[in-house]
Amino acid sequence: MKPYPHLYVIGLTGNIGCGKSAVVAMLVELGAAVRDADQVTRQIMDVGQPAYEAIVRAFGPEVLQAPAGPLDRTVLGRIVFGDLAKLRQLEAIVHPATRAAIHSWLAELDRAADHSTAHKVAVVDAIKLIESGWPHFCDTVWVVRCDPAQQLQRLVEQRGMARADAQQRIAAQSPQEAKLAVADIVINNSGPLDETKQQVQAAWNAIMIGR
């Protein structure tokens, strides 16, 4: 039985720099409700939130902007993206709380969809979608991809990352091919946005016909 029977749930993933945010904007425009796992993770890492104290205990006060203050995400990022074991340690802290928050959102949306025609398509937007077991709860998995050289270029030119930092972030993620292997829909975002939009619209139309 579907865990959220009144929703069609899209699991959306793709590695950093591949253009997931552009696809999200297109899906919102088409009428989908979207939850960004990264945004949820940032919220649960705020002072007083579920993951904050555990992160400070695990990584020490050097990851704080000030004593008892917010996390310095830049410092924390450099620590974990340079050490796979520390990255896994951080993920073990934040992933359960992130999953719980997203499941709560889906359940609330499912209850609302039972009495309304609004937002019957929900999107879970997560880089770690596959690693976190989300496909089990999704009706379909979409993967946004682009050429690797373009991925690096976007991080450097659009996000202002140093080339070495960008390469480190890319290397810390699972290979793009691993995501593509489990995709139901692949959105190739290597070309102009108009081409990406055509792909998204076609996949959306297939959902609407099926419903």
PDB file of C-alpha atoms in Angstrom:
ATOM      1  CA  MET A   1       0.000   0.000   0.000  1.00  0.00           C
ATOM      2  CA  LYS A   2       1.223   3.481  -0.844  1.00  0.00           C
ATOM      3  CA  PRO A   3       2.294   5.331   2.307  1.00  0.00           C
ATOM      4  CA  TYR A   4       0.755   8.543   0.959  1.00  0.00           C
ATOM      5  CA  PRO A   5      -2.238   7.331  -1.072  1.00  0.00           C
ATOM      6  CA  HIS A   6      -3.540  10.759  -2.085  1.00  0.00           C
ATOM      7  CA  LEU A   7      -0.217  12.005  -3.417  1.00  0.00           C
ATOM      8  CA  TYR A   8       1.964  11.259  -6.413  1.00  0.00           C
ATOM      9  CA  VAL A   9       5.464  11.587  -4.964  1.00  0.00           C
ATOM     10  CA  ILE A  10       8.426  12.461  -7.152  1.00  0.00           C
ATOM     11  CA  GLY A  11      11.854  11.828  -5.697  1.00  0.00           C
ATOM     12  CA  LEU A  12      14.159  14.370  -7.327  1.00  0.00           C
ATOM     13  CA  THR A  13      17.921  14.099  -7.129  1.00  0.00           C
ATOM     14  CA  GLY A  14      21.090  15.033  -8.964  1.00  0.00           C
ATOM     15  CA  ASN A  15      24.599  15.942  -7.946  1.00  0.00           C
ATOM     16  CA  ILE A  16      25.749  19.420  -7.008  1.00  0.00           C
ATOM     17  CA  GLY A  17      25.929  21.837  -9.931  1.00  0.00           C
ATOM     18  CA  CYS A  18      23.685  19.774 -12.213  1.00  0.00           C
ATOM     19  CA  GLY A  19      20.794  22.230 -12.036  1.00  0.00           C
ATOM     20  CA  LYS A  20      18.280  20.596  -9.719  1.00  0.00           C
ATOM     21  CA  SER A  21      17.060  24.002  -8.538  1.00  0.00           C
ATOM     22  CA  ALA A  22      16.066  24.954 -12.098  1.00  0.00           C
ATOM     23  CA  VAL A  23      13.992  21.785 -12.407  1.00  0.00           C
ATOM     24  CA  VAL A  24      12.411  22.436  -9.000  1.00  0.00           C
ATOM     25  CA  ALA A  25      11.319  25.900 -10.142  1.00  0.00           C
ATOM     26  CA  MET A  26       9.707  24.368 -13.219  1.00  0.00           C
ATOM     27  CA  LEU A  27       7.836  21.789 -11.144  1.00  0.00           C
ATOM     28  CA  VAL A  28       6.561  24.478  -8.769  1.00  0.00           C
ATOM     29  CA  GLU A  29       5.309  26.441 -11.747  1.00  0.00           C
ATOM     30  CA  LEU A  30       3.433  23.337 -12.928  1.00  0.00           C
ATOM     31  CA  GLY A  31       1.734  23.029  -9.534  1.00  0.00           C
ATOM     32  CA  ALA A  32       3.825  20.614  -7.496  1.00  0.00           C
ATOM     33  CA  ALA A  33       4.534  21.047  -3.796  1.00  0.00           C
ATOM     34  CA  VAL A  34       8.259  20.756  -3.078  1.00  0.00           C
ATOM     35  CA  ARG A  35      10.300  20.062   0.025  1.00  0.00           C
ATOM     36  CA  ASP A  36      14.024  20.738  -0.189  1.00  0.00           C
ATOM     37  CA  ALA A  37      15.917  18.279   2.017  1.00  0.00           C
ATOM     38  CA  ASP A  38      18.923  20.617   2.196  1.00  0.00           C
ATOM     39  CA  GLN A  39      16.714  23.412   3.507  1.00  0.00           C
ATOM     40  CA  VAL A  40      15.169  21.088   6.091  1.00  0.00           C
ATOM     41  CA  THR A  41      18.656  19.993   7.140  1.00  0.00           C
ATOM     42  CA  ARG A  42      19.746  23.609   7.600  1.00  0.00           C
ATOM     43  CA  GLN A  43      16.714  24.220   9.800  1.00  0.00           C
ATOM     44  CA  ILE A  44      17.326  21.244  12.062  1.00  0.00           C
ATOM     45  CA  MET A  45      20.952  22.390  12.506  1.00  0.00           C
ATOM     46  CA  ASP A  46      19.906  25.801  13.875  1.00  0.00           C
ATOM     47  CA  VAL A  47      20.522  26.669  17.519  1.00  0.00           C
ATOM     48  CA  GLY A  48      18.040  24.804  19.703  1.00  0.00           C
ATOM     49  CA  GLN A  49      16.988  22.434  16.932  1.00  0.00           C
ATOM     50  CA  PRO A  50      17.360  18.606  17.015  1.00  0.00           C
ATOM     51  CA  ALA A  51      20.790  18.209  15.413  1.00  0.00           C
ATOM     52  CA  TYR A  52      22.595  21.254  16.832  1.00  0.00           C
ATOM     53  CA  GLU A  53      23.849  19.889  20.160  1.00  0.00           C
ATOM     54  CA  ALA A  54      24.842  16.543  18.634  1.00  0.00           C
ATOM     55  CA  ILE A  55      26.932  18.292  15.978  1.00  0.00           C
ATOM     56  CA  VAL A  56      28.719  20.462  18.540  1.00  0.00           C
ATOM     57  CA  ARG A  57      29.463  17.385  20.677  1.00  0.00           C
ATOM     58  CA  ALA A  58      30.784  15.484  17.661  1.00  0.00           C
ATOM     59  CA  PHE A  59      32.875  18.207  16.012  1.00  0.00           C
ATOM     60  CA  GLY A  60      33.736  20.584  18.826  1.00  0.00           C
ATOM     61  CA  PRO A  61      33.266  24.320  19.454  1.00  0.00           C
ATOM     62  CA  GLU A  62      35.429  25.257  16.460  1.00  0.00           C
ATOM     63  CA  VAL A  63      32.386  24.693  14.230  1.00  0.00           C
ATOM     64  CA  LEU A  64      30.528  27.540  15.978  1.00  0.00           C
ATOM     65  CA  GLN A  65      30.525  31.170  14.887  1.00  0.00           C
ATOM     66  CA  ALA A  66      30.582  32.149  18.571  1.00  0.00           C
ATOM     67  CA  PRO A  67      30.182  30.313  21.900  1.00  0.00           C
ATOM     68  CA  ALA A  68      26.641  28.892  22.007  1.00  0.00           C
ATOM     69  CA  GLY A  69      26.053  30.624  18.665  1.00  0.00           C
ATOM     70  CA  PRO A  70      25.067  29.330  15.229  1.00  0.00           C
ATOM     71  CA  LEU A  71      27.100  26.748  13.378  1.00  0.00           C
ATOM     72  CA  ASP A  72      29.782  28.008  11.026  1.00  0.00           C
ATOM     73  CA  ARG A  73      28.666  25.968   8.032  1.00  0.00           C
ATOM     74  CA  THR A  74      31.744  26.895   6.001  1.00  0.00           C
ATOM     75  CA  VAL A  75      34.084  25.490   8.652  1.00  0.00           C
ATOM     76  CA  LEU A  76      31.909  22.406   9.157  1.00  0.00           C
ATOM     77  CA  GLY A  77      31.781  21.851   5.392  1.00  0.00           C
ATOM     78  CA  ARG A  78      35.558  21.954   5.061  1.00  0.00           C
ATOM     79  CA  ILE A  79      35.897  19.413   7.876  1.00  0.00           C
ATOM     80  CA  VAL A  80      33.410  16.876   6.539  1.00  0.00           C
ATOM     81  CA  PHE A  81      34.023  17.220   2.814  1.00  0.00           C
ATOM     82  CA  GLY A  82      37.712  16.600   3.393  1.00  0.00           C
ATOM     83  CA  ASP A  83      37.169  13.436   5.440  1.00  0.00           C
ATOM     84  CA  LEU A  84      34.661  10.771   4.355  1.00  0.00           C
ATOM     85  CA  ALA A  85      34.395   9.294   7.856  1.00  0.00           C
ATOM     86  CA  LYS A  86      33.462  12.694   9.311  1.00  0.00           C
ATOM     87  CA  LEU A  87      30.941  13.243   6.520  1.00  0.00           C
ATOM     88  CA  ARG A  88      29.285   9.936   7.370  1.00  0.00           C
ATOM     89  CA  GLN A  89      29.309  10.949  11.044  1.00  0.00           C
ATOM     90  CA  LEU A  90      27.503  14.193  10.238  1.00  0.00           C
ATOM     91  CA  GLU A  91      25.003  12.397   8.009  1.00  0.00           C
ATOM     92  CA  ALA A  92      24.222   9.934  10.800  1.00  0.00           C
ATOM     93  CA  ILE A  93      23.247  12.911  12.964  1.00  0.00           C
ATOM     94  CA  VAL A  94      21.213  14.951  10.492  1.00  0.00           C
ATOM     95  CA  HIS A  95      19.582  12.402   8.182  1.00  0.00           C
ATOM     96  CA  PRO A  96      17.142  10.847  10.681  1.00  0.00           C
ATOM     97  CA  ALA A  97      15.834  14.262  11.780  1.00  0.00           C
ATOM     98  CA  THR A  98      15.579  15.424   8.167  1.00  0.00           C
ATOM     99  CA  ARG A  99      13.662  12.296   7.145  1.00  0.00           C
ATOM    100  CA  ALA A 100      11.260  12.706  10.060  1.00  0.00           C
ATOM    101  CA  ALA A 101      10.517  16.321   9.121  1.00  0.00           C
ATOM    102  CA  ILE A 102       9.874  15.448   5.466  1.00  0.00           C
ATOM    103  CA  HIS A 103       7.645  12.505   6.351  1.00  0.00           C
ATOM    104  CA  SER A 104       5.641  14.818   8.606  1.00  0.00           C
ATOM    105  CA  TRP A 105       5.240  17.249   5.694  1.00  0.00           C
ATOM    106  CA  LEU A 106       4.144  14.483   3.311  1.00  0.00           C
ATOM    107  CA  ALA A 107       1.618  13.155   5.811  1.00  0.00           C
ATOM    108  CA  GLU A 108       0.123  16.614   6.282  1.00  0.00           C
ATOM    109  CA  LEU A 109      -0.014  17.160   2.524  1.00  0.00           C
ATOM    110  CA  ASP A 110      -1.618  13.752   2.026  1.00  0.00           C
ATOM    111  CA  ARG A 111      -4.356  14.564   4.530  1.00  0.00           C
ATOM    112  CA  ALA A 112      -5.027  17.872   2.785  1.00  0.00           C
ATOM    113  CA  ALA A 113      -5.064  16.210  -0.661  1.00  0.00           C
ATOM    114  CA  ASP A 114      -7.770  13.836   0.551  1.00  0.00           C
ATOM    115  CA  HIS A 115     -10.134  16.827   0.731  1.00  0.00           C
ATOM    116  CA  SER A 116      -8.762  19.014  -2.047  1.00  0.00           C
ATOM    117  CA  THR A 117      -7.491  18.963  -5.614  1.00  0.00           C
ATOM    118  CA  ALA A 118      -4.495  21.155  -4.714  1.00  0.00           C
ATOM    119  CA  HIS A 119      -0.920  19.857  -4.622  1.00  0.00           C
ATOM    120  CA  LYS A 120      -1.544  16.207  -5.442  1.00  0.00           C
ATOM    121  CA  VAL A 121       2.004  15.994  -6.762  1.00  0.00           C
ATOM    122  CA  ALA A 122       4.691  16.286  -4.085  1.00  0.00           C
ATOM    123  CA  VAL A 123       8.413  16.491  -4.752  1.00  0.00           C
ATOM    124  CA  VAL A 124      11.122  15.391  -2.319  1.00  0.00           C
ATOM    125  CA  ASP A 125      14.227  17.233  -3.516  1.00  0.00           C
ATOM    126  CA  ALA A 126      17.349  15.587  -2.071  1.00  0.00           C
ATOM    127  CA  ILE A 127      20.919  15.022  -3.202  1.00  0.00           C
ATOM    128  CA  LYS A 128      21.029  11.967  -0.896  1.00  0.00           C
ATOM    129  CA  LEU A 129      17.622  10.707  -2.027  1.00  0.00           C
ATOM    130  CA  ILE A 130      18.808   7.248  -3.032  1.00  0.00           C
ATOM    131  CA  GLU A 131      21.294   6.766  -0.199  1.00  0.00           C
ATOM    132  CA  SER A 132      18.614   7.760   2.324  1.00  0.00           C
ATOM    133  CA  GLY A 133      16.084   5.199   1.107  1.00  0.00           C
ATOM    134  CA  TRP A 134      13.551   7.693  -0.272  1.00  0.00           C
ATOM    135  CA  PRO A 135      12.761   5.746  -3.485  1.00  0.00           C
ATOM    136  CA  HIS A 136      10.754   3.316  -1.335  1.00  0.00           C
ATOM    137  CA  PHE A 137       8.306   6.140  -0.547  1.00  0.00           C
ATOM    138  CA  CYS A 138       8.235   7.668  -4.039  1.00  0.00           C
ATOM    139  CA  ASP A 139       6.162   6.839  -7.081  1.00  0.00           C
ATOM    140  CA  THR A 140       9.004   7.809  -9.393  1.00  0.00           C
ATOM    141  CA  VAL A 141      12.639   8.893  -9.198  1.00  0.00           C
ATOM    142  CA  TRP A 142      13.876  11.741 -11.388  1.00  0.00           C
ATOM    143  CA  VAL A 143      17.595  12.392 -11.801  1.00  0.00           C
ATOM    144  CA  VAL A 144      18.941  15.696 -13.117  1.00  0.00           C
ATOM    145  CA  ARG A 145      22.268  15.302 -14.879  1.00  0.00           C
ATOM    146  CA  CYS A 146      24.762  17.393 -16.808  1.00  0.00           C
ATOM    147  CA  ASP A 147      28.211  16.951 -18.304  1.00  0.00           C
ATOM    148  CA  PRO A 148      30.887  16.654 -15.554  1.00  0.00           C
ATOM    149  CA  ALA A 149      32.987  19.508 -16.973  1.00  0.00           C
ATOM    150  CA  GLN A 150      29.911  21.713 -16.996  1.00  0.00           C
ATOM    151  CA  GLN A 151      29.128  20.718 -13.412  1.00  0.00           C
ATOM    152  CA  LEU A 152      32.544  21.954 -12.245  1.00  0.00           C
ATOM    153  CA  GLN A 153      32.299  25.118 -14.331  1.00  0.00           C
ATOM    154  CA  ARG A 154      28.923  26.030 -12.818  1.00  0.00           C
ATOM    155  CA  LEU A 155      30.211  25.661  -9.273  1.00  0.00           C
ATOM    156  CA  VAL A 156      33.182  27.896  -9.981  1.00  0.00           C
ATOM    157  CA  GLU A 157      31.462  30.525 -12.120  1.00  0.00           C
ATOM    158  CA  GLN A 158      27.917  30.623 -10.711  1.00  0.00           C
ATOM    159  CA  ARG A 159      28.519  29.797  -7.047  1.00  0.00           C
ATOM    160  CA  GLY A 160      31.925  31.419  -6.728  1.00  0.00           C
ATOM    161  CA  MET A 161      33.642  28.321  -5.347  1.00  0.00           C
ATOM    162  CA  ALA A 162      37.361  27.876  -5.571  1.00  0.00           C
ATOM    163  CA  ARG A 163      38.139  25.162  -8.088  1.00  0.00           C
ATOM    164  CA  ALA A 164      39.676  22.896  -5.427  1.00  0.00           C
ATOM    165  CA  ASP A 165      36.632  23.304  -3.142  1.00  0.00           C
ATOM    166  CA  ALA A 166      34.298  22.531  -6.035  1.00  0.00           C
ATOM    167  CA  GLN A 167      36.236  19.402  -6.939  1.00  0.00           C
ATOM    168  CA  GLN A 168      36.169  18.329  -3.280  1.00  0.00           C
ATOM    169  CA  ARG A 169      32.379  18.731  -3.109  1.00  0.00           C
ATOM    170  CA  ILE A 170      31.884  16.739  -6.307  1.00  0.00           C
ATOM    171  CA  ALA A 171      34.205  13.957  -5.140  1.00  0.00           C
ATOM    172  CA  ALA A 172      32.362  13.658  -1.815  1.00  0.00           C
ATOM    173  CA  GLN A 173      29.109  12.723  -3.558  1.00  0.00           C
ATOM    174  CA  SER A 174      28.149   9.392  -5.061  1.00  0.00           C
ATOM    175  CA  PRO A 175      28.985   9.165  -8.779  1.00  0.00           C
ATOM    176  CA  GLN A 176      26.388  10.550 -11.156  1.00  0.00           C
ATOM    177  CA  GLU A 177      26.193   7.121 -12.816  1.00  0.00           C
ATOM    178  CA  ALA A 178      24.980   5.539  -9.550  1.00  0.00           C
ATOM    179  CA  LYS A 179      21.976   7.866  -9.520  1.00  0.00           C
ATOM    180  CA  LEU A 180      21.265   7.360 -13.214  1.00  0.00           C
ATOM    181  CA  ALA A 181      21.171   3.587 -12.665  1.00  0.00           C
ATOM    182  CA  VAL A 182      18.025   3.843 -10.530  1.00  0.00           C
ATOM    183  CA  ALA A 183      16.307   6.714 -12.370  1.00  0.00           C
ATOM    184  CA  ASP A 184      12.840   6.379 -13.823  1.00  0.00           C
ATOM    185  CA  ILE A 185      13.206   9.749 -15.545  1.00  0.00           C
ATOM    186  CA  VAL A 186      16.489  11.448 -16.510  1.00  0.00           C
ATOM    187  CA  ILE A 187      16.438  15.204 -17.073  1.00  0.00           C
ATOM    188  CA  ASN A 188      19.501  16.247 -19.077  1.00  0.00           C
ATOM    189  CA  ASN A 189      20.329  19.793 -18.024  1.00  0.00           C
ATOM    190  CA  SER A 190      23.458  20.136 -20.142  1.00  0.00           C
ATOM    191  CA  GLY A 191      21.793  22.336 -22.763  1.00  0.00           C
ATOM    192  CA  PRO A 192      19.655  25.485 -22.772  1.00  0.00           C
ATOM    193  CA  LEU A 193      16.950  25.807 -20.129  1.00  0.00           C
ATOM    194  CA  ASP A 194      14.284  25.649 -22.830  1.00  0.00           C
ATOM    195  CA  GLU A 195      15.390  22.104 -23.598  1.00  0.00           C
ATOM    196  CA  THR A 196      15.303  21.213 -19.915  1.00  0.00           C
ATOM    197  CA  LYS A 197      11.809  22.668 -19.617  1.00  0.00           C
ATOM    198  CA  GLN A 198      10.597  20.561 -22.538  1.00  0.00           C
ATOM    199  CA  GLN A 199      11.824  17.418 -20.786  1.00  0.00           C
ATOM    200  CA  VAL A 200      10.178  18.400 -17.501  1.00  0.00           C
ATOM    201  CA  GLN A 201       6.896  19.227 -19.241  1.00  0.00           C
ATOM    202  CA  ALA A 202       6.869  15.895 -21.078  1.00  0.00           C
ATOM    203  CA  ALA A 203       7.478  13.950 -17.863  1.00  0.00           C
ATOM    204  CA  TRP A 204       4.812  16.006 -16.071  1.00  0.00           C
ATOM    205  CA  ASN A 205       2.292  15.386 -18.842  1.00  0.00           C
ATOM    206  CA  ALA A 206       2.887  11.642 -18.524  1.00  0.00           C
ATOM    207  CA  ILE A 207       2.064  11.882 -14.800  1.00  0.00           C
ATOM    208  CA  MET A 208      -1.117  13.826 -15.474  1.00  0.00           C
ATOM    209  CA  ILE A 209      -2.264  11.315 -18.101  1.00  0.00           C
ATOM    210  CA  GLY A 210      -1.571   8.470 -15.703  1.00  0.00           C
ATOM    211  CA  ARG A 211      -3.641  10.131 -12.986  1.00  0.00           C
TER     212      ARG A 211
END
